Short mmCIF file of N, CA and C and ligand atoms in Angstrom, two decimals:
data_model
loop_
_atom_site.label_atom_id
_atom_site.label_comp_id
_atom_site.label_asym_id
_atom_site.label_seq_id
_atom_site.Cartn_x
_atom_site.Cartn_y
_atom_site.Cartn_z
N GLY A 27 33.40 42.93 9.81
CA GLY A 27 34.28 42.50 10.90
C GLY A 27 33.92 43.21 12.20
N VAL A 28 34.73 42.99 13.20
CA VAL A 28 34.43 43.54 14.52
C VAL A 28 35.23 44.80 14.80
N HIS A 29 35.88 45.37 13.79
CA HIS A 29 36.66 46.58 14.00
C HIS A 29 35.76 47.72 14.45
N GLY A 30 36.21 48.49 15.43
CA GLY A 30 35.41 49.58 15.94
C GLY A 30 34.63 49.20 17.18
N PHE A 31 34.46 47.90 17.44
CA PHE A 31 33.78 47.46 18.64
C PHE A 31 34.78 47.24 19.76
N GLN A 32 34.41 47.69 20.95
CA GLN A 32 35.22 47.41 22.12
C GLN A 32 35.06 45.94 22.47
N ARG A 33 36.17 45.30 22.86
CA ARG A 33 36.12 43.91 23.28
C ARG A 33 35.92 43.86 24.79
N VAL A 34 34.86 43.21 25.25
CA VAL A 34 34.50 43.19 26.66
C VAL A 34 34.55 41.75 27.18
N THR A 35 35.25 41.54 28.29
CA THR A 35 35.30 40.21 28.90
C THR A 35 34.15 40.07 29.90
N LEU A 36 33.87 38.82 30.30
CA LEU A 36 32.81 38.55 31.27
C LEU A 36 33.12 39.23 32.60
N ALA A 37 34.41 39.21 32.99
CA ALA A 37 34.82 39.84 34.25
C ALA A 37 34.53 41.34 34.21
N GLU A 38 34.80 41.96 33.07
CA GLU A 38 34.56 43.39 32.90
C GLU A 38 33.06 43.69 32.92
N LEU A 39 32.30 42.83 32.23
CA LEU A 39 30.85 42.99 32.18
C LEU A 39 30.24 43.01 33.58
N LYS A 40 30.71 42.10 34.43
CA LYS A 40 30.17 41.94 35.78
C LYS A 40 30.32 43.18 36.64
N GLU A 41 31.31 44.02 36.31
CA GLU A 41 31.55 45.24 37.10
C GLU A 41 30.47 46.30 36.84
N HIS A 42 29.78 46.20 35.72
CA HIS A 42 28.77 47.20 35.35
C HIS A 42 27.38 46.69 35.73
N ASN A 43 27.10 46.71 37.04
CA ASN A 43 25.87 46.09 37.52
C ASN A 43 25.05 47.00 38.42
N THR A 44 25.24 48.32 38.31
CA THR A 44 24.45 49.27 39.09
C THR A 44 23.63 50.14 38.13
N PRO A 45 22.49 50.68 38.58
CA PRO A 45 21.63 51.47 37.68
C PRO A 45 22.37 52.60 36.97
N ASP A 46 23.32 53.22 37.65
CA ASP A 46 24.08 54.32 37.06
C ASP A 46 25.09 53.85 36.03
N ASP A 47 25.38 52.58 36.03
CA ASP A 47 26.42 52.03 35.16
C ASP A 47 26.11 50.56 34.89
N ALA A 48 25.09 50.34 34.06
CA ALA A 48 24.61 48.99 33.83
C ALA A 48 24.85 48.54 32.39
N TRP A 49 25.61 47.45 32.25
CA TRP A 49 25.81 46.84 30.94
C TRP A 49 25.14 45.48 30.93
N SER A 50 24.70 45.06 29.74
CA SER A 50 24.15 43.72 29.60
C SER A 50 24.47 43.19 28.21
N VAL A 51 24.41 41.86 28.11
CA VAL A 51 24.72 41.23 26.83
C VAL A 51 23.47 40.64 26.21
N PHE A 52 23.25 40.94 24.93
CA PHE A 52 22.16 40.33 24.17
C PHE A 52 22.73 39.84 22.85
N ASN A 53 22.57 38.56 22.60
CA ASN A 53 23.07 37.95 21.37
C ASN A 53 24.54 38.27 21.11
N GLY A 54 25.34 38.20 22.16
CA GLY A 54 26.78 38.37 22.01
C GLY A 54 27.27 39.80 21.99
N MET A 55 26.34 40.76 21.93
CA MET A 55 26.74 42.16 21.92
C MET A 55 26.50 42.80 23.29
N VAL A 56 27.42 43.70 23.67
CA VAL A 56 27.33 44.37 24.97
C VAL A 56 26.66 45.73 24.80
N TYR A 57 25.65 46.00 25.66
CA TYR A 57 24.93 47.26 25.61
C TYR A 57 24.98 47.97 26.95
N ASN A 58 25.07 49.30 26.91
CA ASN A 58 24.89 50.12 28.10
C ASN A 58 23.39 50.35 28.25
N ILE A 59 22.77 49.69 29.23
CA ILE A 59 21.32 49.76 29.37
C ILE A 59 20.87 50.90 30.30
N THR A 60 21.82 51.60 30.91
CA THR A 60 21.49 52.69 31.84
C THR A 60 20.57 53.75 31.22
N PRO A 61 20.85 54.26 30.00
CA PRO A 61 19.98 55.31 29.44
C PRO A 61 18.56 54.82 29.15
N TYR A 62 18.42 53.51 28.96
CA TYR A 62 17.11 52.96 28.59
C TYR A 62 16.25 52.60 29.81
N LEU A 63 16.87 52.48 30.98
CA LEU A 63 16.16 52.05 32.19
C LEU A 63 14.83 52.79 32.42
N PRO A 64 14.80 54.15 32.39
CA PRO A 64 13.55 54.86 32.66
C PRO A 64 12.47 54.66 31.59
N PHE A 65 12.87 54.14 30.44
CA PHE A 65 11.93 53.99 29.32
C PHE A 65 11.41 52.56 29.14
N HIS A 66 12.00 51.61 29.87
CA HIS A 66 11.62 50.22 29.67
C HIS A 66 10.16 49.98 30.09
N PRO A 67 9.30 49.54 29.16
CA PRO A 67 7.88 49.32 29.49
C PRO A 67 7.68 48.29 30.59
N GLY A 68 8.63 47.39 30.77
CA GLY A 68 8.54 46.36 31.80
C GLY A 68 9.09 46.83 33.14
N GLY A 69 9.58 48.06 33.20
CA GLY A 69 10.08 48.61 34.46
C GLY A 69 11.58 48.48 34.63
N GLU A 70 12.12 49.33 35.49
CA GLU A 70 13.57 49.35 35.74
C GLU A 70 14.04 48.09 36.45
N ASP A 71 13.26 47.63 37.41
CA ASP A 71 13.68 46.46 38.19
C ASP A 71 13.83 45.23 37.31
N GLU A 72 12.88 45.04 36.39
CA GLU A 72 12.96 43.90 35.48
C GLU A 72 14.23 43.97 34.64
N LEU A 73 14.50 45.14 34.10
CA LEU A 73 15.68 45.29 33.25
C LEU A 73 16.97 45.15 34.06
N MET A 74 16.96 45.61 35.30
CA MET A 74 18.16 45.52 36.14
C MET A 74 18.52 44.08 36.50
N ARG A 75 17.58 43.18 36.33
CA ARG A 75 17.89 41.76 36.61
C ARG A 75 19.01 41.25 35.72
N VAL A 76 19.18 41.86 34.56
CA VAL A 76 20.19 41.36 33.64
C VAL A 76 21.44 42.25 33.62
N ALA A 77 21.50 43.23 34.54
CA ALA A 77 22.67 44.11 34.60
C ALA A 77 23.91 43.32 35.00
N GLY A 78 24.98 43.49 34.25
CA GLY A 78 26.23 42.81 34.56
C GLY A 78 26.26 41.36 34.12
N ARG A 79 25.24 40.96 33.37
CA ARG A 79 25.20 39.55 32.92
C ARG A 79 24.58 39.43 31.53
N ASP A 80 24.55 38.21 31.06
CA ASP A 80 23.97 37.94 29.74
C ASP A 80 22.44 37.90 29.87
N GLY A 81 21.75 38.82 29.19
CA GLY A 81 20.31 38.91 29.31
C GLY A 81 19.55 38.23 28.20
N THR A 82 20.26 37.56 27.31
CA THR A 82 19.63 36.99 26.12
C THR A 82 18.45 36.08 26.44
N LYS A 83 18.67 35.17 27.40
CA LYS A 83 17.64 34.17 27.70
C LYS A 83 16.37 34.83 28.24
N LEU A 84 16.52 35.74 29.22
CA LEU A 84 15.36 36.42 29.80
C LEU A 84 14.66 37.31 28.78
N PHE A 85 15.47 37.95 27.93
CA PHE A 85 14.88 38.80 26.89
C PHE A 85 14.02 37.96 25.95
N MET A 86 14.54 36.82 25.53
CA MET A 86 13.82 35.97 24.59
C MET A 86 12.57 35.37 25.23
N LEU A 87 12.63 35.11 26.54
CA LEU A 87 11.47 34.56 27.25
C LEU A 87 10.35 35.59 27.35
N THR A 88 10.71 36.87 27.53
CA THR A 88 9.70 37.90 27.78
C THR A 88 9.14 38.51 26.50
N HIS A 89 10.03 38.81 25.54
CA HIS A 89 9.55 39.47 24.32
C HIS A 89 10.54 39.32 23.17
N SER A 90 10.52 38.13 22.59
CA SER A 90 11.43 37.84 21.48
C SER A 90 11.14 38.69 20.26
N TRP A 91 9.92 39.28 20.23
CA TRP A 91 9.52 40.08 19.05
C TRP A 91 10.07 41.50 19.07
N VAL A 92 10.61 41.95 20.22
CA VAL A 92 11.14 43.31 20.33
C VAL A 92 12.45 43.43 19.57
N ASN A 93 12.60 44.50 18.75
CA ASN A 93 13.81 44.71 17.95
C ASN A 93 14.86 45.45 18.77
N LEU A 94 15.58 44.68 19.56
CA LEU A 94 16.57 45.25 20.49
C LEU A 94 17.72 45.93 19.75
N ASP A 95 18.23 45.29 18.71
CA ASP A 95 19.35 45.85 17.94
C ASP A 95 19.06 47.27 17.49
N PHE A 96 17.82 47.45 16.99
CA PHE A 96 17.41 48.77 16.49
C PHE A 96 17.24 49.76 17.63
N MET A 97 16.55 49.32 18.69
CA MET A 97 16.23 50.22 19.79
C MET A 97 17.47 50.70 20.54
N LEU A 98 18.43 49.82 20.73
CA LEU A 98 19.60 50.17 21.54
C LEU A 98 20.86 50.39 20.70
N LYS A 99 20.67 50.72 19.43
CA LYS A 99 21.80 50.94 18.52
C LYS A 99 22.81 51.94 19.12
N GLU A 100 22.29 53.03 19.67
CA GLU A 100 23.15 54.09 20.21
C GLU A 100 23.84 53.67 21.50
N CYS A 101 23.34 52.60 22.11
CA CYS A 101 23.86 52.17 23.42
C CYS A 101 24.83 51.01 23.30
N MET A 102 25.17 50.61 22.08
CA MET A 102 26.07 49.48 21.92
C MET A 102 27.49 49.84 22.38
N VAL A 103 28.04 49.00 23.24
CA VAL A 103 29.38 49.21 23.77
C VAL A 103 30.40 48.40 22.97
N GLY A 104 30.07 47.16 22.66
CA GLY A 104 31.03 46.31 21.96
C GLY A 104 30.59 44.87 21.91
N VAL A 105 31.57 43.99 21.85
CA VAL A 105 31.30 42.57 21.68
C VAL A 105 31.90 41.79 22.85
N LEU A 106 31.14 40.80 23.34
CA LEU A 106 31.63 39.97 24.44
C LEU A 106 32.68 38.99 23.92
N VAL A 107 33.81 38.91 24.62
CA VAL A 107 34.87 37.98 24.23
C VAL A 107 35.22 37.07 25.40
N ARG A 108 35.81 35.94 25.12
CA ARG A 108 36.28 35.04 26.17
C ARG A 108 37.52 35.64 26.82
N GLY A 109 37.68 35.36 28.09
CA GLY A 109 38.91 35.81 28.73
C GLY A 109 38.70 36.25 30.17
C1 HEM B 214 8.13 44.94 27.98
C2 HEM B 214 12.07 46.43 25.62
C3 HEM B 214 14.82 43.68 28.49
C4 HEM B 214 10.89 42.26 30.89
C5 HEM B 214 8.97 45.52 27.05
C6 HEM B 214 8.53 46.23 25.87
C7 HEM B 214 9.63 46.66 25.22
C8 HEM B 214 10.77 46.20 25.97
C9 HEM B 214 9.67 47.45 23.92
C10 HEM B 214 7.07 46.39 25.43
C11 HEM B 214 6.76 45.17 24.60
C12 HEM B 214 5.34 45.06 24.17
O1 HEM B 214 4.45 45.66 24.79
O2 HEM B 214 5.09 44.33 23.18
C13 HEM B 214 13.17 45.84 26.21
C14 HEM B 214 14.54 46.03 25.80
C15 HEM B 214 15.30 45.26 26.61
C16 HEM B 214 14.42 44.59 27.53
C17 HEM B 214 15.00 46.92 24.65
C18 HEM B 214 16.80 45.11 26.64
C19 HEM B 214 17.59 46.16 26.72
C20 HEM B 214 13.99 43.00 29.35
C21 HEM B 214 14.40 41.98 30.27
C22 HEM B 214 13.29 41.59 30.95
C23 HEM B 214 12.19 42.35 30.45
C24 HEM B 214 15.82 41.48 30.41
C25 HEM B 214 13.14 40.55 32.04
C26 HEM B 214 14.06 40.32 32.94
C27 HEM B 214 9.82 42.88 30.34
C28 HEM B 214 8.45 42.67 30.77
C29 HEM B 214 7.66 43.43 29.91
C30 HEM B 214 8.54 44.12 28.99
C31 HEM B 214 7.99 41.79 31.91
C32 HEM B 214 6.13 43.50 29.90
C33 HEM B 214 5.62 44.71 30.62
C34 HEM B 214 4.12 44.77 30.57
O3 HEM B 214 3.55 44.66 29.47
O4 HEM B 214 3.52 44.93 31.62
N1 HEM B 214 10.33 45.51 27.08
N2 HEM B 214 13.14 44.97 27.26
N3 HEM B 214 12.64 43.20 29.47
N4 HEM B 214 9.84 43.77 29.29
FE1 HEM B 214 11.47 44.39 28.31
#
């Protein structure tokens, strides 16, 4: 079940759109991408394009083979909900 996950709305997600406080959604899950920014092989600017929004489509276009769930396990914030 989803117990233990924070429920995040789209409005809330949109507020986290700066490098110091960047959240993004991949496959319905919300991640804090700020700690990963300096490590992203594609650069910070590329990753910041999806800050505050759903990054699933761009992620799949660039590197669908990357195991995001595993890499950002520690950065998971919660689950995106309607509202
Ligand atoms: C490269 C991880 C999001 C654009 C990479 C690579 C990893 C990675 C591991 C190296 C892949 C390889 O060499 O096979 C991640 C993770 C993401 C993320 C964990 C989500 C948190 C994004 C997004 C974009 C993007 C949203 C585009 C807007 C790129 C590009 C490269 C790259 C262009 C290629 C860099 C190069 O080889 O010169 N990323 N990425 N990434 N990523 Fe991401």
